[in-house]
Tab-separated table of C-alpha atoms in Angstrom:
chain	number	residue	atom	x	y	z
A	1	MET	CA	120.722	82.659	36.153
A	2	ARG	CA	118.980	79.377	36.544
A	3	SER	CA	119.123	76.590	33.922
A	4	LYS	CA	116.092	76.296	31.833
A	5	MET	CA	113.705	73.366	31.962
A	6	HIS	CA	112.772	71.731	28.760
A	7	ARG	CA	110.518	68.850	28.452
A	8	GLY	CA	111.552	67.675	31.917
A	9	GLN	CA	115.127	67.465	30.464
A	10	ARG	CA	117.740	70.211	32.126
A	11	LEU	CA	119.308	72.099	29.716
A	12	THR	CA	122.332	74.289	30.516
A	13	GLU	CA	122.273	77.932	29.574
A	14	SER	CA	124.818	77.523	26.866
A	15	GLN	CA	122.787	74.679	25.361
A	16	PHE	CA	119.676	76.701	25.466
A	17	GLY	CA	121.707	79.310	23.756
A	18	PHE	CA	122.930	77.147	20.792
A	19	LEU	CA	119.450	75.693	20.427
A	20	LEU	CA	118.318	79.207	19.541
A	21	ALA	CA	120.920	79.474	16.806
A	22	LEU	CA	120.332	76.132	15.476
A	23	PRO	CA	117.613	77.064	12.816
A	24	ALA	CA	119.880	79.500	11.343
A	25	LEU	CA	122.737	77.146	11.428
A	26	ALA	CA	120.510	74.492	9.810
A	27	VAL	CA	119.314	76.734	6.938
A	28	PHE	CA	122.742	77.884	6.344
A	29	GLY	CA	124.019	74.121	5.877
A	30	VAL	CA	121.238	73.284	3.677
A	31	ILE	CA	121.109	76.230	1.338
A	32	ILE	CA	124.843	77.603	1.543
A	33	LEU	CA	127.191	75.121	2.708
A	34	TYR	CA	125.998	71.868	1.187
A	35	PRO	CA	125.721	73.604	-2.164
A	36	LEU	CA	129.015	75.094	-1.902
A	37	LEU	CA	130.756	71.870	-0.886
A	38	ASN	CA	128.892	70.198	-3.627
A	39	SER	CA	130.148	72.595	-6.129
A	40	PHE	CA	133.806	72.267	-4.688
A	41	ALA	CA	133.529	68.466	-5.529
A	42	MET	CA	132.084	69.055	-8.691
A	43	GLY	CA	135.160	71.024	-9.791
A	44	PHE	CA	137.279	67.978	-9.650
A	45	THR	CA	135.020	65.895	-11.855
A	46	ASN	CA	134.025	65.827	-15.559
A	47	GLN	CA	130.323	66.426	-14.759
A	48	SER	CA	128.272	67.682	-17.691
A	49	LEU	CA	124.488	67.710	-18.279
A	50	LEU	CA	125.148	66.186	-21.503
A	51	LYS	CA	126.823	63.110	-20.183
A	52	PRO	CA	125.039	60.849	-17.514
A	53	ALA	CA	127.781	59.752	-15.490
A	54	ARG	CA	130.527	61.838	-13.574
A	55	ARG	CA	134.215	60.635	-12.955
A	56	PHE	CA	136.959	62.023	-10.831
A	57	VAL	CA	139.448	63.810	-13.020
A	58	GLY	CA	141.567	65.597	-10.314
A	59	LEU	CA	143.011	68.821	-11.323
A	60	LEU	CA	142.169	68.447	-15.163
A	61	ASN	CA	139.551	71.146	-15.020
A	62	PHE	CA	142.089	73.498	-13.353
A	63	GLU	CA	144.688	72.471	-16.068
A	64	ARG	CA	142.108	73.198	-18.773
A	65	ILE	CA	141.169	76.535	-17.262
A	66	PHE	CA	144.836	77.900	-17.187
A	67	MET	CA	145.600	76.540	-20.560
A	68	ASP	CA	142.602	78.421	-21.949
A	69	PRO	CA	144.054	81.685	-23.455
A	70	ASN	CA	140.637	83.484	-22.810
A	71	ILE	CA	140.654	83.017	-19.082
A	72	LEU	CA	143.307	85.682	-18.562
A	73	GLN	CA	140.966	88.183	-20.052
A	74	VAL	CA	138.301	87.040	-17.938
A	75	PHE	CA	140.231	87.662	-14.927
A	76	VAL	CA	141.469	90.969	-16.234
A	77	ASN	CA	137.928	92.156	-17.052
A	78	THR	CA	136.919	91.109	-13.516
A	79	PHE	CA	139.633	93.222	-12.158
A	80	VAL	CA	138.862	96.162	-14.076
A	81	PHE	CA	135.110	96.139	-13.601
A	82	VAL	CA	135.604	95.521	-9.888
A	83	ILE	CA	138.174	98.157	-9.257
A	84	CYS	CA	136.462	100.919	-11.542
A	85	THR	CA	132.858	100.446	-10.291
A	86	THR	CA	134.066	100.525	-6.596
A	87	VAL	CA	135.915	103.555	-7.062
A	88	LEU	CA	133.656	105.578	-9.288
A	89	SER	CA	130.756	104.686	-7.089
A	90	PHE	CA	132.593	105.400	-3.687
A	91	SER	CA	134.061	108.739	-4.687
A	92	LEU	CA	131.045	110.006	-6.489
A	93	GLY	CA	128.979	108.818	-3.583
A	94	PHE	CA	131.189	110.504	-0.959
A	95	ILE	CA	131.080	113.760	-2.667
A	96	TRP	CA	127.325	113.528	-3.112
A	97	ALA	CA	127.038	112.678	0.664
A	98	ILE	CA	129.171	115.746	1.537
A	99	LEU	CA	127.265	118.032	-0.553
A	100	LEU	CA	123.991	116.794	0.922
A	101	ASN	CA	125.505	117.119	4.267
A	102	GLN	CA	126.037	120.901	3.772
A	103	GLY	CA	122.440	121.615	5.140
A	104	ILE	CA	121.062	123.359	1.889
A	105	ARG	CA	117.292	123.330	1.570
A	106	GLY	CA	115.937	120.206	0.054
A	107	SER	CA	118.858	117.918	1.111
A	108	GLU	CA	116.586	115.417	2.950
A	109	LEU	CA	114.345	115.066	-0.113
A	110	LEU	CA	117.313	114.528	-2.483
A	111	ARG	CA	118.521	111.966	-0.084
A	112	GLY	CA	115.211	110.127	-0.441
A	113	ILE	CA	115.016	110.314	-4.171
A	114	THR	CA	118.829	109.176	-4.539
A	115	LEU	CA	117.952	105.945	-2.871
A	116	VAL	CA	115.510	105.116	-5.532
A	117	ASN	CA	118.377	103.953	-7.717
A	118	TRP	CA	119.233	101.342	-5.175
A	119	ILE	CA	115.767	99.739	-5.252
A	120	ILE	CA	115.186	99.506	-8.849
A	121	PRO	CA	115.847	95.843	-9.834
A	122	GLY	CA	119.063	95.176	-11.584
A	123	THR	CA	117.319	93.822	-14.880
A	124	ALA	CA	115.582	97.109	-14.991
A	125	ILE	CA	118.507	98.987	-14.374
A	126	GLY	CA	120.444	96.813	-17.421
A	127	PHE	CA	117.361	97.849	-19.727
A	128	LEU	CA	117.449	101.350	-18.660
A	129	TRP	CA	121.073	102.046	-19.387
A	130	MET	CA	121.042	99.882	-22.529
A	131	TRP	CA	118.306	102.258	-23.905
A	132	ILE	CA	120.316	105.253	-22.961
A	133	PHE	CA	123.446	103.841	-24.518
A	134	ASN	CA	121.501	102.503	-27.715
A	135	GLY	CA	123.191	103.164	-30.895
A	136	GLN	CA	119.985	104.420	-32.922
A	137	TYR	CA	117.700	105.940	-30.255
A	138	GLY	CA	120.010	106.484	-27.488
A	139	VAL	CA	119.752	109.713	-25.436
A	140	LEU	CA	123.364	109.637	-24.917
A	141	ASN	CA	124.265	109.850	-28.816
A	142	ALA	CA	121.602	112.558	-29.019
A	143	VAL	CA	122.973	114.729	-26.563
A	144	LEU	CA	126.556	114.425	-27.552
A	145	ARG	CA	125.632	115.106	-31.083
A	146	GLY	CA	123.577	118.113	-29.901
A	147	LEU	CA	126.895	119.393	-28.020
A	148	GLY	CA	128.851	118.649	-31.159
A	149	LEU	CA	131.133	116.359	-29.454
A	150	ILE	CA	130.345	113.401	-31.848
A	151	GLU	CA	129.436	113.374	-35.455
A	152	GLU	CA	127.906	110.186	-35.948
A	153	ASN	CA	126.117	107.722	-33.532
A	154	ILE	CA	128.161	105.401	-31.543
A	155	THR	CA	126.826	101.864	-30.580
A	156	TRP	CA	128.499	102.097	-27.347
A	157	LEU	CA	127.680	98.390	-26.129
A	158	GLY	CA	129.017	97.348	-29.575
A	159	ARG	CA	132.693	98.177	-28.900
A	160	PRO	CA	134.808	96.272	-26.195
A	161	MET	CA	136.186	99.695	-24.496
A	162	THR	CA	132.798	101.485	-24.420
A	163	ALA	CA	130.915	98.528	-23.598
A	164	MET	CA	133.006	97.711	-20.390
A	165	ALA	CA	132.701	101.605	-19.730
A	166	GLY	CA	128.921	101.292	-20.113
A	167	VAL	CA	128.448	98.309	-17.587
A	168	ILE	CA	130.633	100.195	-15.265
A	169	ILE	CA	128.700	103.322	-15.246
A	170	ALA	CA	125.463	101.461	-14.954
A	171	ARG	CA	126.718	99.338	-11.946
A	172	ALA	CA	128.208	102.363	-10.356
A	173	TRP	CA	124.703	104.196	-10.636
A	174	GLN	CA	123.084	101.337	-8.948
A	175	THR	CA	125.353	101.249	-5.860
A	176	LEU	CA	125.962	105.099	-5.530
A	177	PRO	CA	123.009	105.461	-3.039
A	178	TRP	CA	124.562	102.500	-0.834
A	179	TYR	CA	127.674	104.308	-0.455
A	180	MET	CA	126.046	107.723	0.208
A	181	ALA	CA	123.846	106.190	2.929
A	182	PHE	CA	126.812	104.930	4.892
A	183	LEU	CA	128.956	107.771	4.261
A	184	LEU	CA	126.411	110.309	5.156
A	185	ALA	CA	125.753	108.450	8.373
A	186	GLY	CA	129.624	108.476	8.932
A	187	LEU	CA	129.689	112.013	8.310
A	188	GLN	CA	127.166	112.939	10.800
A	189	ALA	CA	128.965	110.968	13.431
A	190	VAL	CA	131.945	113.159	13.059
A	191	PRO	CA	132.340	115.300	16.320
A	192	PHE	CA	131.522	118.840	15.578
A	193	GLU	CA	133.775	120.111	18.615
A	194	GLN	CA	136.729	118.460	16.401
A	195	VAL	CA	135.923	120.334	13.095
A	196	GLU	CA	135.228	123.449	15.002
A	197	ALA	CA	138.709	123.404	16.883
A	198	ALA	CA	140.212	122.867	13.728
A	199	ARG	CA	138.745	125.753	12.165
A	200	ILE	CA	139.767	127.893	15.125
A	201	ASP	CA	143.389	126.656	14.599
A	202	GLY	CA	143.189	128.056	11.047
A	203	ALA	CA	142.540	124.638	9.037
A	204	ASN	CA	141.028	125.056	5.470
A	205	ASN	CA	138.428	122.738	4.030
A	206	PHE	CA	141.203	120.187	2.827
A	207	GLY	CA	142.852	120.165	6.149
A	208	VAL	CA	139.388	119.522	8.014
A	209	PHE	CA	138.776	116.870	5.391
A	210	THR	CA	142.299	114.954	5.757
A	211	LYS	CA	142.854	115.621	9.597
A	212	ILE	CA	139.484	115.359	10.898
A	213	VAL	CA	136.795	113.593	8.675
A	214	LEU	CA	138.917	110.750	7.105
A	215	PRO	CA	140.439	109.609	10.472
A	216	ASN	CA	136.948	109.643	11.985
A	217	MET	CA	135.484	107.685	9.076
A	218	LYS	CA	138.358	105.354	8.774
A	219	PHE	CA	136.576	102.259	9.813
A	220	ILE	CA	133.244	102.700	7.846
A	221	ILE	CA	135.295	103.682	4.724
A	222	PHE	CA	137.186	100.254	5.180
A	223	LEU	CA	134.060	98.322	5.869
A	224	ILE	CA	132.122	99.692	2.608
A	225	LEU	CA	134.926	99.311	0.206
A	226	ILE	CA	135.462	95.851	1.248
A	227	LEU	CA	131.605	95.079	1.077
A	228	GLY	CA	131.544	97.120	-2.188
A	229	VAL	CA	134.481	94.800	-3.708
A	230	ILE	CA	132.793	91.697	-2.754
A	231	GLY	CA	129.419	92.758	-4.270
A	232	ASN	CA	130.837	93.502	-7.367
A	233	LEU	CA	133.128	90.439	-7.411
A	234	GLN	CA	129.810	88.663	-7.466
A	235	HIS	CA	127.897	91.199	-9.607
A	236	PHE	CA	125.932	89.314	-12.617
A	237	ASP	CA	122.621	90.815	-13.793
A	238	ILE	CA	123.403	94.259	-14.950
A	239	ILE	CA	126.317	93.000	-17.164
A	240	TRP	CA	124.047	89.984	-18.447
A	241	VAL	CA	121.219	91.961	-19.298
A	242	MET	CA	123.296	94.818	-21.113
A	243	THR	CA	125.937	92.810	-22.880
A	244	GLN	CA	125.860	89.157	-22.094
A	245	GLY	CA	129.570	89.493	-21.597
A	246	GLY	CA	130.138	90.747	-25.226
A	247	PRO	CA	131.236	91.956	-27.546
A	248	ALA	CA	133.648	89.348	-27.989
A	249	GLN	CA	134.176	88.537	-24.275
A	250	ALA	CA	135.031	92.362	-23.470
A	251	THR	CA	132.661	92.292	-20.484
A	252	THR	CA	132.882	88.874	-19.447
A	253	THR	CA	133.607	88.718	-15.835
A	254	LEU	CA	133.862	85.646	-13.481
A	255	ALA	CA	130.306	85.571	-12.683
A	256	VAL	CA	129.285	85.562	-16.416
A	257	GLU	CA	132.000	83.027	-17.228
A	258	VAL	CA	130.616	80.674	-14.704
A	259	TYR	CA	127.231	81.073	-15.827
A	260	ARG	CA	128.066	80.693	-19.521
A	261	ARG	CA	130.227	77.419	-18.934
A	262	ALA	CA	127.548	75.979	-16.640
A	263	PHE	CA	124.056	76.886	-18.337
A	264	GLN	CA	125.137	77.508	-22.050
A	265	ASN	CA	127.803	75.014	-22.502
A	266	TRP	CA	126.695	72.614	-19.780
A	267	GLU	CA	130.252	71.898	-18.624
A	268	LEU	CA	129.405	72.021	-14.830
A	269	GLY	CA	132.812	70.486	-13.839
A	270	VAL	CA	134.726	73.488	-15.514
A	271	ALA	CA	132.262	75.914	-14.217
A	272	ALA	CA	132.433	74.676	-10.646
A	273	ALA	CA	136.474	74.702	-11.105
A	274	ILE	CA	136.203	78.595	-11.976
A	275	GLY	CA	133.786	78.980	-9.012
A	276	VAL	CA	136.327	77.410	-6.544
A	277	LEU	CA	138.736	80.046	-7.751
A	278	TRP	CA	136.228	82.765	-7.631
A	279	VAL	CA	135.338	81.900	-3.976
A	280	LEU	CA	138.944	81.777	-2.883
A	281	LEU	CA	139.335	85.274	-4.464
A	282	ILE	CA	136.233	86.525	-2.495
A	283	SER	CA	137.618	85.033	0.766
A	284	ILE	CA	140.691	87.119	0.756
A	285	PHE	CA	138.568	90.270	1.103
A	286	ALA	CA	135.949	88.398	3.566
A	287	PHE	CA	138.986	87.565	5.794
A	288	PHE	CA	139.983	91.397	5.810
A	289	TYR	CA	136.398	92.277	6.531
A	290	ILE	CA	135.972	89.870	9.272
A	291	ARG	CA	139.405	90.826	10.779
A	292	ASN	CA	138.359	94.323	10.851
A	293	LEU	CA	135.102	93.778	12.592
A	294	GLU	CA	137.029	91.837	15.078
A	295	ARG	CA	139.524	94.489	15.836
A	296	GLU	CA	136.802	97.130	16.017
A	297	GLY	CA	134.689	94.969	18.452
A	298	GLN	CA	137.499	94.903	21.040
B	1	MET	CA	130.894	120.980	7.794
B	2	PHE	CA	132.863	122.494	4.906
B	3	GLU	CA	133.052	126.160	4.170
B	4	VAL	CA	131.339	127.489	0.918
B	5	ARG	CA	132.489	131.145	0.898
B	6	THR	CA	134.385	132.236	-1.917
B	7	LEU	CA	133.357	132.518	-5.381
B	8	TRP	CA	135.647	129.578	-6.233
B	9	GLN	CA	134.084	127.582	-3.630
B	10	LYS	CA	130.665	128.435	-4.755
B	11	ALA	CA	131.293	127.597	-8.432
B	12	LEU	CA	132.968	124.191	-7.508
B	13	PHE	CA	130.040	123.450	-5.201
B	14	VAL	CA	127.339	124.147	-8.016
B	15	LEU	CA	129.499	122.330	-10.590
B	16	ALA	CA	129.827	119.089	-8.593
B	17	PHE	CA	126.038	119.257	-7.368
B	18	VAL	CA	124.908	119.696	-10.950
B	19	CYS	CA	127.159	117.011	-12.492
B	20	ILE	CA	126.455	114.413	-9.893
B	21	GLY	CA	122.954	115.321	-9.722
B	22	ILE	CA	122.262	114.564	-13.499
B	23	TYR	CA	123.981	111.252	-13.152
B	24	VAL	CA	122.007	110.221	-10.321
B	25	PHE	CA	118.669	111.576	-11.450
B	26	PHE	CA	118.533	111.659	-15.117
B	27	PRO	CA	118.347	108.065	-15.917
B	28	THR	CA	115.335	107.587	-13.513
B	29	TYR	CA	113.716	110.554	-14.970
B	30	TRP	CA	114.338	109.084	-18.583
B	31	MET	CA	112.735	105.736	-17.549
B	32	VAL	CA	109.560	107.659	-16.548
B	33	ASN	CA	109.705	109.990	-19.526
B	34	THR	CA	110.198	107.063	-22.027
B	35	ALA	CA	107.056	105.124	-20.163
B	36	LEU	CA	104.863	108.036	-20.838
B	37	LYS	CA	105.688	108.536	-24.427
B	38	PRO	CA	103.672	107.181	-27.285
B	39	ALA	CA	105.406	104.285	-29.134
B	40	GLN	CA	106.204	106.336	-32.248
B	41	GLU	CA	107.884	109.113	-30.023
B	42	VAL	CA	109.936	106.400	-28.197
B	43	PHE	CA	111.539	105.213	-31.492
B	44	ASN	CA	112.438	108.785	-32.619
B	45	PRO	CA	116.110	109.180	-33.562
B	46	ILE	CA	115.987	112.732	-32.055
B	47	PRO	CA	114.614	111.973	-28.420
B	48	THR	CA	112.309	114.514	-26.924
B	49	PHE	CA	113.284	115.539	-23.199
B	50	TRP	CA	109.674	116.264	-22.412
B	51	PRO	CA	106.723	113.905	-23.636
B	52	THR	CA	104.846	116.240	-26.184
B	53	VAL	CA	101.907	113.843	-25.667
B	54	ILE	CA	101.471	111.934	-22.327
B	55	SER	CA	100.419	108.463	-23.315
B	56	LEU	CA	99.525	105.801	-20.812
B	57	ALA	CA	99.202	103.033	-23.520
B	58	GLY	CA	102.290	101.210	-22.306
B	59	PHE	CA	100.639	101.033	-18.933
B	60	LYS	CA	97.489	99.865	-20.305
B	61	GLU	CA	99.223	97.372	-22.227
B	62	VAL	CA	100.951	95.957	-19.192
B	63	PHE	CA	97.648	95.523	-17.308
B	64	ARG	CA	95.658	94.078	-20.107
B	65	ASP	CA	98.117	91.256	-20.139
B	66	GLN	CA	96.700	89.361	-17.197
B	67	ARG	CA	99.947	87.721	-16.537
B	68	ILE	CA	101.213	90.806	-14.821
B	69	TRP	CA	99.015	89.895	-11.790
B	70	VAL	CA	100.596	86.477	-11.603
B	71	TYR	CA	103.909	87.985	-11.686
B	72	LEU	CA	103.178	90.617	-8.881
B	73	LYS	CA	101.843	87.755	-6.880
B	74	ASN	CA	104.990	85.486	-7.159
B	75	SER	CA	107.191	88.491	-6.402
B	76	LEU	CA	105.219	89.370	-3.259
B	77	THR	CA	104.909	85.741	-2.349
B	78	VAL	CA	108.808	85.219	-2.561
B	79	SER	CA	109.750	88.438	-0.922
B	80	LEU	CA	107.269	88.320	1.895
B	81	ILE	CA	107.946	84.750	2.761
B	82	SER	CA	111.586	84.912	2.461
B	83	SER	CA	111.924	88.083	4.455
B	84	GLY	CA	109.567	86.852	7.140
B	85	LEU	CA	111.382	83.552	7.751
B	86	ALA	CA	114.728	85.336	7.650
B	87	THR	CA	113.729	87.875	10.248
B	88	VAL	CA	112.424	85.097	12.547
B	89	ILE	CA	115.319	82.810	12.088
B	90	ALA	CA	117.847	85.832	12.347
B	91	ALA	CA	116.173	87.247	15.566
B	92	TYR	CA	116.644	83.838	17.291
B	93	ALA	CA	120.257	83.494	16.152
B	94	GLY	CA	121.181	87.232	16.954
B	95	TYR	CA	119.612	86.667	20.488
B	96	SER	CA	121.631	83.815	20.976
B	97	PHE	CA	124.926	85.293	19.680
B	98	SER	CA	124.562	88.215	21.770
B	99	LYS	CA	123.089	86.811	25.057
B	100	PHE	CA	124.825	83.419	25.512
B	101	ARG	CA	128.478	82.478	25.600
B	102	TYR	CA	129.280	78.987	24.284
B	103	ARG	CA	131.914	77.056	22.466
B	104	GLY	CA	131.833	77.804	18.725
B	105	ARG	CA	129.713	80.833	19.210
B	106	LYS	CA	132.222	83.097	17.255
B	107	ALA	CA	132.739	80.584	14.621
B	108	PHE	CA	129.114	80.243	13.867
B	109	MET	CA	128.552	83.949	13.904
B	110	TYR	CA	131.255	84.761	11.226
B	111	LEU	CA	130.210	81.500	9.263
B	112	ILE	CA	126.518	83.084	8.983
B	113	LEU	CA	127.993	86.437	8.457
B	114	THR	CA	129.875	84.992	5.262
B	115	ALA	CA	126.620	83.594	3.794
B	116	GLN	CA	126.020	86.597	1.647
B	117	MET	CA	129.610	86.685	0.338
B	118	PHE	CA	129.398	83.418	-1.675
B	119	PRO	CA	128.419	83.940	-5.297
B	120	PHE	CA	124.917	82.553	-5.761
B	121	VAL	CA	125.807	81.220	-9.266
B	122	VAL	CA	128.145	78.756	-7.658
B	123	LEU	CA	125.459	77.778	-5.200
B	124	LEU	CA	123.171	76.880	-8.088
B	125	LEU	CA	125.480	74.355	-9.859
């Protein structure tokens, strides 16, 4: 191809290509890269909104974080929240996708309605589930009492274990349609001839699933699990609306802890230091995501 | 794709269908149901699964407060402008990454791909 002319100045083909990507790179630099580097730098200072000047303090913030006896619980909470939401949502989404892929009447309609969960704003989902789990007027208590499973109402979000279970159930509910959509597309791409051949060879449902369906969907499963984990590692709004990290830190994940430190205690330096650790944690998963994309692309 | 023939398979199919179906659809139904109840019925310790009286008082209340229009306008402004801008910028970048070969292309591509992976609370600090 001929090189492009631009204001009388010759641009080579690759320069022109780079020019097209420039706006995206500029936006990335201004709204992602600069704030991120700024936060990283802040992690090594004692910046606080209550004091005017900031001073370089080296690794003091990190020292303080690791001396804090509560931080271990925050990491454990994050771990529990991320693993449970991802596993619960993925497995129910997978089963739901398989059921809706069986071709019963009305499947298309149900697929459509399922996606409603995904488009409801996180804050609304938080309030909705809060209302369901409500200790006095909640429908969950009413149903369990009606079935005779509990004697008295339980304030679900007021106890550490059930509060964690509550936010996990709400978050899994929000993300289920997302997994379903991807897995449904994956299921439909499984070659029908292979399933048929396996049937002729006498495979049962379990055999078809493990020998034909899973191998064919390996890539998509890996991809959505990693994206799911990254999304859950970042998740903030449902937890914040439902429990604000409580009762007594029981549902405080890294996202909630950074927000609390920064915008309630005004300790920007410490918050940024936790943020650095958090981003490093996410980077591990991002690395696997990109490596997998790379491998599939070749 | 999977066979549902025997009684056992049918029972399992229906059970899974009903259980996940309730989990997926009931909360949304409950939201709509609660929205249509009059206030005193909402705060009934024994909830009603079907509104005995359909009341639009909640919706009237929302629209009587003029600020709802401001909120709607703000939401639309933010979402339309940001998605419009993002589409235009991303279209150019996508074309550039797919059509041209230059040094740093791959690095830039992955850099932008990671944009959504950074927790936004950290970016706000």
